Coordinates of C-alpha atoms and ligand atoms in Angstrom, one line a residue:
X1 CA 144.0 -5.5 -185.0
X2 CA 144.3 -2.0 -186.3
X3 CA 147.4 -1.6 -184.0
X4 CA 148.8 -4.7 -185.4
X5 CA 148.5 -3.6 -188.9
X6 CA 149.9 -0.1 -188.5
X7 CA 153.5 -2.0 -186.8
X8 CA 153.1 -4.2 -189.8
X9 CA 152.7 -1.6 -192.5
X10 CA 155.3 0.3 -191.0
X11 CA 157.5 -2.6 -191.0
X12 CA 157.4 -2.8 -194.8
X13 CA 157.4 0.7 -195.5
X14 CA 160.9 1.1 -193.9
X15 CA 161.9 -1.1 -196.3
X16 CA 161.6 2.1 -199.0
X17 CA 163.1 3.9 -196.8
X18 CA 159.9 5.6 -194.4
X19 CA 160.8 6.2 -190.9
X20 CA 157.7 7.5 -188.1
X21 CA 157.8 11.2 -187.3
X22 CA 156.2 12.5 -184.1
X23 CA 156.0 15.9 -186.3
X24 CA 152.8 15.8 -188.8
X25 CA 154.6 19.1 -190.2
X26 CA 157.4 17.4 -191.1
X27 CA 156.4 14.1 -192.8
X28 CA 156.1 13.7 -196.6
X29 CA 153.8 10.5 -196.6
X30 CA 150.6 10.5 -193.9
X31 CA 148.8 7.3 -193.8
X32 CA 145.4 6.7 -191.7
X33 CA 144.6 3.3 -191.0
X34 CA 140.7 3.0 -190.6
X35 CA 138.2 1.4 -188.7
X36 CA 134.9 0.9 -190.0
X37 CA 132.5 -0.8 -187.0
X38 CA 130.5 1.7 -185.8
X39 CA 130.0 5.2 -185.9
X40 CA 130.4 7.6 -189.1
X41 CA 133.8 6.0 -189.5
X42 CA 133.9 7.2 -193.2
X43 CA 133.5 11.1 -192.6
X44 CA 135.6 11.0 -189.8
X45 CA 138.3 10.1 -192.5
X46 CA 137.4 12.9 -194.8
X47 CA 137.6 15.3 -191.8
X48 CA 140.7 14.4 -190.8
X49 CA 142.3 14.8 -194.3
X50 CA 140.5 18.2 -194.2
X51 CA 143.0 19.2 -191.4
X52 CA 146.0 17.2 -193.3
X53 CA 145.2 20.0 -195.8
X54 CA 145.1 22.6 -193.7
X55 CA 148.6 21.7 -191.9
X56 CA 150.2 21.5 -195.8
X57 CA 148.5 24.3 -197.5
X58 CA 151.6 26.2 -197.4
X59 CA 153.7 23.0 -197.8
X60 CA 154.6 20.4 -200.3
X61 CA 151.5 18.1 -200.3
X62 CA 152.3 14.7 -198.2
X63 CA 151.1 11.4 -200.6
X64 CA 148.1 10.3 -198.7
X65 CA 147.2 6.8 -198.3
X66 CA 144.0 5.3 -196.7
X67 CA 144.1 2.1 -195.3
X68 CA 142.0 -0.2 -193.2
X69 CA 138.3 -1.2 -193.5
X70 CA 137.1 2.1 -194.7
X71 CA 139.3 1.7 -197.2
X72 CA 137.9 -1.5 -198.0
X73 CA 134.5 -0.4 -198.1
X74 CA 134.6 2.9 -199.7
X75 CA 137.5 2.1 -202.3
X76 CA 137.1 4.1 -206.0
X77 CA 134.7 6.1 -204.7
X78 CA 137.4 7.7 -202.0
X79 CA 139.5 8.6 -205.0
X80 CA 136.7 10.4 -206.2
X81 CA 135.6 12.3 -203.7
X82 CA 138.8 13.4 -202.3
X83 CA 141.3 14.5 -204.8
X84 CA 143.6 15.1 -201.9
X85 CA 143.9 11.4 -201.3
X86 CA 146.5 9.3 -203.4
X87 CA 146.3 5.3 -202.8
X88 CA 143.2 3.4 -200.5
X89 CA 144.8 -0.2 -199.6
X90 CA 142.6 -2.2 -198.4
X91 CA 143.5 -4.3 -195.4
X92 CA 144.2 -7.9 -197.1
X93 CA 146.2 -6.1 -199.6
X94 CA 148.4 -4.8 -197.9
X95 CA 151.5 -6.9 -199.6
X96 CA 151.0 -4.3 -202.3
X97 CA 151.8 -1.5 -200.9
X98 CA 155.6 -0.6 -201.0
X99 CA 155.3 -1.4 -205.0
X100 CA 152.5 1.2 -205.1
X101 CA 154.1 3.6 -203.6
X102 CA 156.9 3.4 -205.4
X103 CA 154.7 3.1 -208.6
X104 CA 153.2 6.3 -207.6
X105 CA 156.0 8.3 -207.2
X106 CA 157.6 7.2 -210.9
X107 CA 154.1 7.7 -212.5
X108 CA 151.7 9.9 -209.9
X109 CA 148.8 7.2 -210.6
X110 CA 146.1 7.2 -208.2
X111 CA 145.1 3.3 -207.5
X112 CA 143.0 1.5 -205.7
X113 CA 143.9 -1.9 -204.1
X114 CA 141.2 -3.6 -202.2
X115 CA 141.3 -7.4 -203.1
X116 CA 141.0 -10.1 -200.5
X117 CA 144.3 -12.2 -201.2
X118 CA 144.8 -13.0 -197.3
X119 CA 147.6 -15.3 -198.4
X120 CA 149.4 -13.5 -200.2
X121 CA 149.5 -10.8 -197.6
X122 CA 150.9 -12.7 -194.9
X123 CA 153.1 -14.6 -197.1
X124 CA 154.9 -11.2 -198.0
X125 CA 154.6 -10.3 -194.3
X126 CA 155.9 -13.0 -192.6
X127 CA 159.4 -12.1 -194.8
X128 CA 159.4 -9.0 -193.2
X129 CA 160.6 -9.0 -189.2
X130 CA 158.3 -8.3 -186.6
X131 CA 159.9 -5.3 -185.3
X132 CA 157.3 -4.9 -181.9
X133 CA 159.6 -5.3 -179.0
X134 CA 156.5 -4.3 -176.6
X135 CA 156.6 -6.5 -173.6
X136 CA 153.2 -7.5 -174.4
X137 CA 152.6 -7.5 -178.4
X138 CA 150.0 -8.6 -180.9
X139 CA 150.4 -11.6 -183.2
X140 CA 147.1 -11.9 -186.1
X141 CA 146.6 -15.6 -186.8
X142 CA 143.2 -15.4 -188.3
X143 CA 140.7 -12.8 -190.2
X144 CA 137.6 -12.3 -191.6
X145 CA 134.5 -13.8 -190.7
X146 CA 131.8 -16.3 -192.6
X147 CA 129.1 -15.4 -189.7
X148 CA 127.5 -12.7 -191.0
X149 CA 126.0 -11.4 -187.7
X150 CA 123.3 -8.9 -189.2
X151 CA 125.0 -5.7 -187.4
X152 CA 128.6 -6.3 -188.6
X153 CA 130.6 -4.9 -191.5
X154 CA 133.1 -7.2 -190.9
X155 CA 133.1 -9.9 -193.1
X156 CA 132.1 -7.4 -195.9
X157 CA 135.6 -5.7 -194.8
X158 CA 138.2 -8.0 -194.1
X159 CA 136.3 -10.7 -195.8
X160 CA 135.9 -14.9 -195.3
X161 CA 137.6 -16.2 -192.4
X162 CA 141.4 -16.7 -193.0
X163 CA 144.1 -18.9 -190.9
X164 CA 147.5 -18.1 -191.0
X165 CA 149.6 -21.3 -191.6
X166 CA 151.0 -22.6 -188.3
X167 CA 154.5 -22.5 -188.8
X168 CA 154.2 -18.9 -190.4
X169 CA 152.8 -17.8 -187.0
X170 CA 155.3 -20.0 -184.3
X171 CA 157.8 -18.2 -186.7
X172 CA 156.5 -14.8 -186.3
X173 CA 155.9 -15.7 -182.1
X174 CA 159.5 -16.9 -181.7
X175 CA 161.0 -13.6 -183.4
X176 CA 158.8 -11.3 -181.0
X177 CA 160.4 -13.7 -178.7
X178 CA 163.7 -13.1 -179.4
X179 CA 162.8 -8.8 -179.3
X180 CA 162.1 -9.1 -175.7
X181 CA 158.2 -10.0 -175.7
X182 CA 157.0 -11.6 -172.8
X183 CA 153.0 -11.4 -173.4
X184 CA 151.9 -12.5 -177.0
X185 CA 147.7 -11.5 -177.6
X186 CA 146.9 -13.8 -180.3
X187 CA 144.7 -11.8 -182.9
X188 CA 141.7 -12.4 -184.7
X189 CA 138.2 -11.4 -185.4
X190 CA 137.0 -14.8 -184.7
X191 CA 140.5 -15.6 -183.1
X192 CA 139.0 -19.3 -181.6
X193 CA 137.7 -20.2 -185.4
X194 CA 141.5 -20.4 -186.1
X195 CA 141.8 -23.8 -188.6
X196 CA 145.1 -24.4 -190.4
X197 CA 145.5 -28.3 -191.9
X198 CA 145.1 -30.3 -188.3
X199 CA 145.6 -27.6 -186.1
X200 CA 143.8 -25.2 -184.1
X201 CA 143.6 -22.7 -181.0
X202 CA 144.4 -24.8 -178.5
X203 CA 147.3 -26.1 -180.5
X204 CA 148.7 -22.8 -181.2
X205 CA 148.4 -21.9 -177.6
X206 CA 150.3 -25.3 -176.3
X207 CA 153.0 -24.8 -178.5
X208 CA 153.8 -21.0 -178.2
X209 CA 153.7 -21.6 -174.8
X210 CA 157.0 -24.4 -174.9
X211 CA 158.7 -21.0 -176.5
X212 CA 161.4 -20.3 -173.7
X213 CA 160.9 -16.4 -172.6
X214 CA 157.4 -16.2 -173.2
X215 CA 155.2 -15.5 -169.7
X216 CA 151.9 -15.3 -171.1
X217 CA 149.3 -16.1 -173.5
X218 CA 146.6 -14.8 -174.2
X219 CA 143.5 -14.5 -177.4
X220 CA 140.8 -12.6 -178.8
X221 CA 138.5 -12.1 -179.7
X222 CA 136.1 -14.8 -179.3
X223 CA 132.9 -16.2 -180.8
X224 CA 131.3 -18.0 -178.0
X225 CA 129.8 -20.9 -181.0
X226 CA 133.5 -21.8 -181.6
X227 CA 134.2 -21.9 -177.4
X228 CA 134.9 -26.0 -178.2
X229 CA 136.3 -28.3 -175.7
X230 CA 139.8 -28.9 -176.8
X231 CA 140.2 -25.2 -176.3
X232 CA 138.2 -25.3 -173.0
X233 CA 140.6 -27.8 -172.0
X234 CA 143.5 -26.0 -172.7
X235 CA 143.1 -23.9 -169.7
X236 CA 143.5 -27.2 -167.7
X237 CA 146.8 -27.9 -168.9
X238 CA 148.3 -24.4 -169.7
X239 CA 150.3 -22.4 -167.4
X240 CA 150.6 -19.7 -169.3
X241 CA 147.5 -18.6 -171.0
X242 CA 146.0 -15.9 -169.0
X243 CA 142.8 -16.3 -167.0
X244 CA 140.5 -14.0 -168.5
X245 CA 138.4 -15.0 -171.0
X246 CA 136.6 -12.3 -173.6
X247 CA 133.7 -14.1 -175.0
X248 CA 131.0 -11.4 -176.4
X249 CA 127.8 -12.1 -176.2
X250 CA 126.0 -9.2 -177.2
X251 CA 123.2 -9.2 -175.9
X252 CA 121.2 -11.0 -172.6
X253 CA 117.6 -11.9 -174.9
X254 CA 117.6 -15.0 -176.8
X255 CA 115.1 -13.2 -179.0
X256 CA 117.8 -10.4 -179.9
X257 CA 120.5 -13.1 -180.7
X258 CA 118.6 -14.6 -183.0
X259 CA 117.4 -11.3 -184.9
X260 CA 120.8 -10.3 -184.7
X261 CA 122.3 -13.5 -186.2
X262 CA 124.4 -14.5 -183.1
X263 CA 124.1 -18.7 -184.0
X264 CA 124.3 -19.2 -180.2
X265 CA 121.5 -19.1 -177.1
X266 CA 122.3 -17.9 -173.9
X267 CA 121.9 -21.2 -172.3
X268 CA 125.0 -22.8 -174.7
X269 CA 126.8 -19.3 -173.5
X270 CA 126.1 -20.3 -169.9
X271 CA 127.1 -23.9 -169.9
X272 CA 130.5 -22.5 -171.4
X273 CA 131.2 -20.2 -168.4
X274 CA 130.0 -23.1 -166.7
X275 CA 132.7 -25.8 -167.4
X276 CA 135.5 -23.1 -167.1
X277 CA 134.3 -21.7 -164.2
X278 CA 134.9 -25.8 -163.3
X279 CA 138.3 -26.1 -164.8
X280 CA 139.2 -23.0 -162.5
X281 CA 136.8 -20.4 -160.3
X282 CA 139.3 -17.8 -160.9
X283 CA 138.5 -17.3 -164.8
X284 CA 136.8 -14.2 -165.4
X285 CA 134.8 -13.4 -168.4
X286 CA 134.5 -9.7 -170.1
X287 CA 132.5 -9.3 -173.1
X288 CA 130.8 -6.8 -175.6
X289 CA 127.5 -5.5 -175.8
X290 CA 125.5 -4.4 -178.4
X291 CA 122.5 -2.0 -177.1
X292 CA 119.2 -1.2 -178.6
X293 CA 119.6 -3.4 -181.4
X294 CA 116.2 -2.7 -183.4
X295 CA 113.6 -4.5 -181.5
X296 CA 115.1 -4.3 -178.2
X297 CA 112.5 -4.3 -175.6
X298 CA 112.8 -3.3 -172.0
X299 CA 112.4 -7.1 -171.5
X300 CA 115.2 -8.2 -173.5
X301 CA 117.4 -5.4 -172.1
X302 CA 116.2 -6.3 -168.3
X303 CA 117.5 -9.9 -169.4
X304 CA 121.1 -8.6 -170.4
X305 CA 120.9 -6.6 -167.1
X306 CA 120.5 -9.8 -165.4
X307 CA 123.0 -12.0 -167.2
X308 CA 125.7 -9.0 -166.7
X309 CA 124.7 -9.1 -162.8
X310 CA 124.9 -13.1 -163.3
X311 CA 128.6 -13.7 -165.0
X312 CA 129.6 -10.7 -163.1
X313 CA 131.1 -9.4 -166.9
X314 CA 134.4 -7.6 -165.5
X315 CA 136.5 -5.7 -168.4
X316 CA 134.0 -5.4 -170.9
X317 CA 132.6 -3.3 -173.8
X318 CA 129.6 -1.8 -174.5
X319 CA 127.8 -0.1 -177.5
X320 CA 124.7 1.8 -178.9
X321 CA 123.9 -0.4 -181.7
X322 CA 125.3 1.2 -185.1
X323 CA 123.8 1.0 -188.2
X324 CA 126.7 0.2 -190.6
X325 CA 126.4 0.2 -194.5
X326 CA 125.4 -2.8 -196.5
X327 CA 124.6 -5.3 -193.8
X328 CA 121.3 -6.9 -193.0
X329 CA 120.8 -4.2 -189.6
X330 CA 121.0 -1.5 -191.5
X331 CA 117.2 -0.6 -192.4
X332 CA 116.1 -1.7 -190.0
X333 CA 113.2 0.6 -188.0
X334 CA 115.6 1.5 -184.9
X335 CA 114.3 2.1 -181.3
X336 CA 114.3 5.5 -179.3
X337 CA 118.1 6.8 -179.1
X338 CA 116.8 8.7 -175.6
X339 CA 115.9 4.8 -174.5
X340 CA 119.1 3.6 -176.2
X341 CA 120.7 6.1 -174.3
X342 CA 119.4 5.3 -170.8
X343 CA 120.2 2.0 -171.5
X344 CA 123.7 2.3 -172.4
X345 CA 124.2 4.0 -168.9
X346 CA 122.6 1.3 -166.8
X347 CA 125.2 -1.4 -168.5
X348 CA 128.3 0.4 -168.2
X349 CA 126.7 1.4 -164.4
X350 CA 126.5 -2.1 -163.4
X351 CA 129.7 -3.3 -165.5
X352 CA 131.8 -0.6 -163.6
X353 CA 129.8 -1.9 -160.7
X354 CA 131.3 -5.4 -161.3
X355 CA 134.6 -3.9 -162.0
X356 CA 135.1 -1.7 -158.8
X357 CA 134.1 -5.1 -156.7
X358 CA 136.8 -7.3 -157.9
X359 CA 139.3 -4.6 -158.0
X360 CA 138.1 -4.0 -153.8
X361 CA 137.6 -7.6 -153.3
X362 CA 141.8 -7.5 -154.7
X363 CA 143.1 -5.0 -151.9
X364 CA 145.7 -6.5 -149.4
X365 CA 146.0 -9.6 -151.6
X366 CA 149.5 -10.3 -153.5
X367 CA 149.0 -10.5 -157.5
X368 CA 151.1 -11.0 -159.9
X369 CA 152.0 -8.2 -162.3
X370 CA 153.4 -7.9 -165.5
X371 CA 155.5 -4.9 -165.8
X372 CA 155.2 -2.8 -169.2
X373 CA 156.6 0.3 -168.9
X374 CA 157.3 3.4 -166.8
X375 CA 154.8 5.6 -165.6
X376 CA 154.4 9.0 -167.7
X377 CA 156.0 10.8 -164.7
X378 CA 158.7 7.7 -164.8
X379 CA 157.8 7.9 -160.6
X380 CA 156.9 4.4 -160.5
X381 CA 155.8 1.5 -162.7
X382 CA 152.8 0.5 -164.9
X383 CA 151.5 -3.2 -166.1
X384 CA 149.1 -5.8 -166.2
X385 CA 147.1 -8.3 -163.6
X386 CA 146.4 -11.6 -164.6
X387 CA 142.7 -10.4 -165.4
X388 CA 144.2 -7.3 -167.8
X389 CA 143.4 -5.2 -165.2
X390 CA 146.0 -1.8 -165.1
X391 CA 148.4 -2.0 -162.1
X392 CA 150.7 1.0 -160.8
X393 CA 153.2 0.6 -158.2
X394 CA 156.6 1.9 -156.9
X395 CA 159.1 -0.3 -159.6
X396 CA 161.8 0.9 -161.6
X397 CA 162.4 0.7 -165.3
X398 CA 165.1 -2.8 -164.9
X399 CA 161.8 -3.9 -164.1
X400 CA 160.3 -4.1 -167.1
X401 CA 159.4 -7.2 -168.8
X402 CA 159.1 -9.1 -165.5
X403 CA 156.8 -10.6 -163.8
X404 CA 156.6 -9.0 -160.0
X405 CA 154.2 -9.6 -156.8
X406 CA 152.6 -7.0 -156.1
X407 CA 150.9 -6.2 -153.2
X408 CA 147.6 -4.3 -153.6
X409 CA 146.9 -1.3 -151.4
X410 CA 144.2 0.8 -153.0
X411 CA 141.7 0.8 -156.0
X412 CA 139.6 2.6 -158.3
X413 CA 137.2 1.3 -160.9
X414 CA 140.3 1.1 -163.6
X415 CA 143.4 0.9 -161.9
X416 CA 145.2 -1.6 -159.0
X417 CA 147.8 0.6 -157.1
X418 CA 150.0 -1.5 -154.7
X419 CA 153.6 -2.0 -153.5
X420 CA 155.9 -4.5 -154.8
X421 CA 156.9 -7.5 -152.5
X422 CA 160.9 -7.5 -151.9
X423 CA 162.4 -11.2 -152.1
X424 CA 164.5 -12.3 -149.5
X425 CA 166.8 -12.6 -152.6
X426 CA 166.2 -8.8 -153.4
X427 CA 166.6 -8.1 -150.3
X428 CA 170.2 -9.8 -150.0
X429 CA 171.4 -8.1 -152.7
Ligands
SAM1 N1 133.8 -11.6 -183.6 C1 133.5 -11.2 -182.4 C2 132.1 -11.8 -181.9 O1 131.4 -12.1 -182.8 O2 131.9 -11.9 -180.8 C3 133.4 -9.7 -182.2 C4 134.3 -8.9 -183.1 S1 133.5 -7.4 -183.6 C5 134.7 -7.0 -184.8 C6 133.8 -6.3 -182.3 C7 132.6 -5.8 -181.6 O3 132.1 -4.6 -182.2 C8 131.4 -6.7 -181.5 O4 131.5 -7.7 -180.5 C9 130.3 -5.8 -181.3 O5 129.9 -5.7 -179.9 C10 130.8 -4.4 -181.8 N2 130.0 -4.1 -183.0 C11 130.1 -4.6 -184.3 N3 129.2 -4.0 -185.1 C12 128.6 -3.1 -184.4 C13 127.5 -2.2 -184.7 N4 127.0 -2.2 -185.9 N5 127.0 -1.4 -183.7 C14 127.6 -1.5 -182.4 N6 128.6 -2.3 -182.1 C15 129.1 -3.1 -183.1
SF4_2 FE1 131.2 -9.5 -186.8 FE2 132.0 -11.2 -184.9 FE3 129.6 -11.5 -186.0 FE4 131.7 -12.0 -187.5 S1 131.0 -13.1 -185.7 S2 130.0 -10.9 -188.1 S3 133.2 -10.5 -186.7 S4 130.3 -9.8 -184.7

């Protein structure tokens, strides 16, 4: 989403007259869009404006804005700390910020903006084009989060859950359209809560698939509680929306879901996979896990083992549990890190496990790829399977944007590599 936001800010910024420089020495505004989910997301920000410093010291000083979740969390108190820092935006205020810029330069006032005015936000941005001409590109629909699972910052961050009006977002779909787009990723922290008047998900989906030019659909990220049927159904009648379903789950123990407040079992998780899994074998499922969550026991982690050998979890993430300010997790007595540790290996082991094995089980069969862009040495071609999954192989740059067979050759745990399939049409010409 962070991605999302930065082609957004940037899109409005240009209206006053900011373009992107490669060249940190040579800009006069620097603007770091934050995350806050794990980690220490908040020094990591003051660190990196101590090298900002460093690169101006014998320059004119650049007005520095902080944006994103740190932002958010932190407001005032960055002001304070850091002199060196001009404006913190936080990310549902982001409609303000070409006025405060320009504010700032008449005046040199230092402000802080970090309401939650969601609306407003979008309103103001869905004025502005969507410059992304990406063949596959990012489109938010929906933010914040009422949940309030005990680990997460994220509704304290973004704040409640938020639809953007339907209209606003076919509007927004049709224009990256119109650029070239030929994958849209719909975008949300709870992307499947999405609610606007009578419409949801599996609305969206059906209708931004009619858009002519548009190849394929796809949405995350997931809560599984809000996996309902119209949206299962939806991958009955789509064509285009993609068959890989993220769905995090966190974590394999029914006892961890509930101290973690997950407000779903692993037996509702199950008989989601289940009726997909129905609707068509060839859905995958990736997910994110959350490892030694405070009272973690080897039998709750054994379970996870199991359930990630079970689903056969393909694309996936997985975590040490991070305690993030303010939230219910935070205090709580953590286990071992040298256990956490051990355990963080054994998932991503087995989940590169499950990963290597579909990408063999792939070799000599013909996929479908869609092509995104040249490879760094412009040799050959990179894109996507169906499943996400990285594919290389021997195109050429007319070919991006489309949709090619390819034929798969070799593989490695991340990457497809394979030869494209000449049409007899192709081969005419
Ligand atoms: N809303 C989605 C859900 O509930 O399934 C997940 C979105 S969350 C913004 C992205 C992922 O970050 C989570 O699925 C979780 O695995 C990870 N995450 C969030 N807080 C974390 C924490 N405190 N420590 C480790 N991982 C965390
Ligand atoms: Fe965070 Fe997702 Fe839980 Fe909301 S549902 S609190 S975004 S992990």
């Amino acid at each position: 989403m962070n991605e999302y936001d930065s082609n957004r800010i940037y899109d409005s910024l240009k209206k006053i007259g900011y373009n992107k420089t490669e060249n940190y020495e040579d800009a006069n505004c620097y603007l770091l869009n934050t995350c806050h989910i794990r980690d220490k997301a908040k020094e990591k920000v003051y660190h990196e404006i101590g090298r900002v410093k460093k690169i101006f010291r014998s320059k004119k000083k650049p007005l520095v804005i902080i944006t994103g979740c740190v932002a958010q969390a932190e407001n005032q108190e960055m002001l304070r700390r850091e002199p060196y820092i001009d404006l913190v935006i936080g990310p549902q205020s982001y409609h303000k910020i070409n006025d405060t810029i320009l504010n700032h330069i008449k005046k040199r006032k230092k402000i802080e903006h970090t309401d939650f005015d969601p609306f407003s936000k979008f309103d103001y941005l869905s004025k502005i084009k969507n410059e992304s001409s990406k063949t596959s590109s990012f489109l938010t629909i929906q933010e914040g989060c009422d949940k309030f699972c005990h680990f997460c910052v994220v509704p304290y961050t973004r704040g409640p859950e938020y639809s953007r009006p339907f209209k606003q977002i076919l509007d927004e779909a049709k224009n990256l359209i119109d650029n070239g787009v030929k994958e849209i990723i719909l975008l949300g922290q709870n992307v499947n809560a999405y609610k606007n008047e009578k419409y949801k998900l599996s609305n969206l989906i059906l209708e931004i698939e009619k858009l002519s030019g548009i190849e394929r659909v796809r949405y995350t990220t997931s809560h599984p509680k809000d996996m309902t049927d119209d949206l299962i159904d939806v991958y009955k009648y789509s064509k285009k929306l993609m068959p890989l379903v993220h769905l995090p789950i966190q974590s394999g123990s029914n006892k961890i879901l509930d101290l973690m407040n997950r407000k779903h079992n692993i037996s509702e998780y199950l008989k989601t996979f289940e009726k997909l899994k129905k609707i068509n074998p060839n859905i995958e499922f990736s997910s994110d896990f959350i490892i030694g969550y405070p009272g973690e026991e080897e039998v709750d982690f054994n379970d996870t083992m199991k359930l990630i050998k079970e689903i056969k979890f393909v694309n996936s993430y997985s975590f040490i549990f991070s305690p993030r300010p303010g939230t219910v997790a935070e205090n709580l007595e953590q286990i071992d890190k040298k256990v956490s540790i051990e355990r963080l290996e054994k998932v991503q082991d087995q989940l590169f496990q499950n990963q290597i094995d579909m990408n063999k089980s792939l070799e000599n069969n013909v996929i479908n790829v869609l092509v995104e862009n040249l490879t760094d040495d412009k040799t050959q071609v990179f894109g996507r399977s169906e499943h996400m999954t990285s594919v290389i192989f021997n195109g050429k740059e007319s070919d991006i944007g489309k949709i090619l067979k390819v034929k798969i050759e070799k593989s490695n745990r991340s990457t497809l590599f394979g030869k494209k399939i000449e049409t007899l049409n192709q081969k005419v010409a």
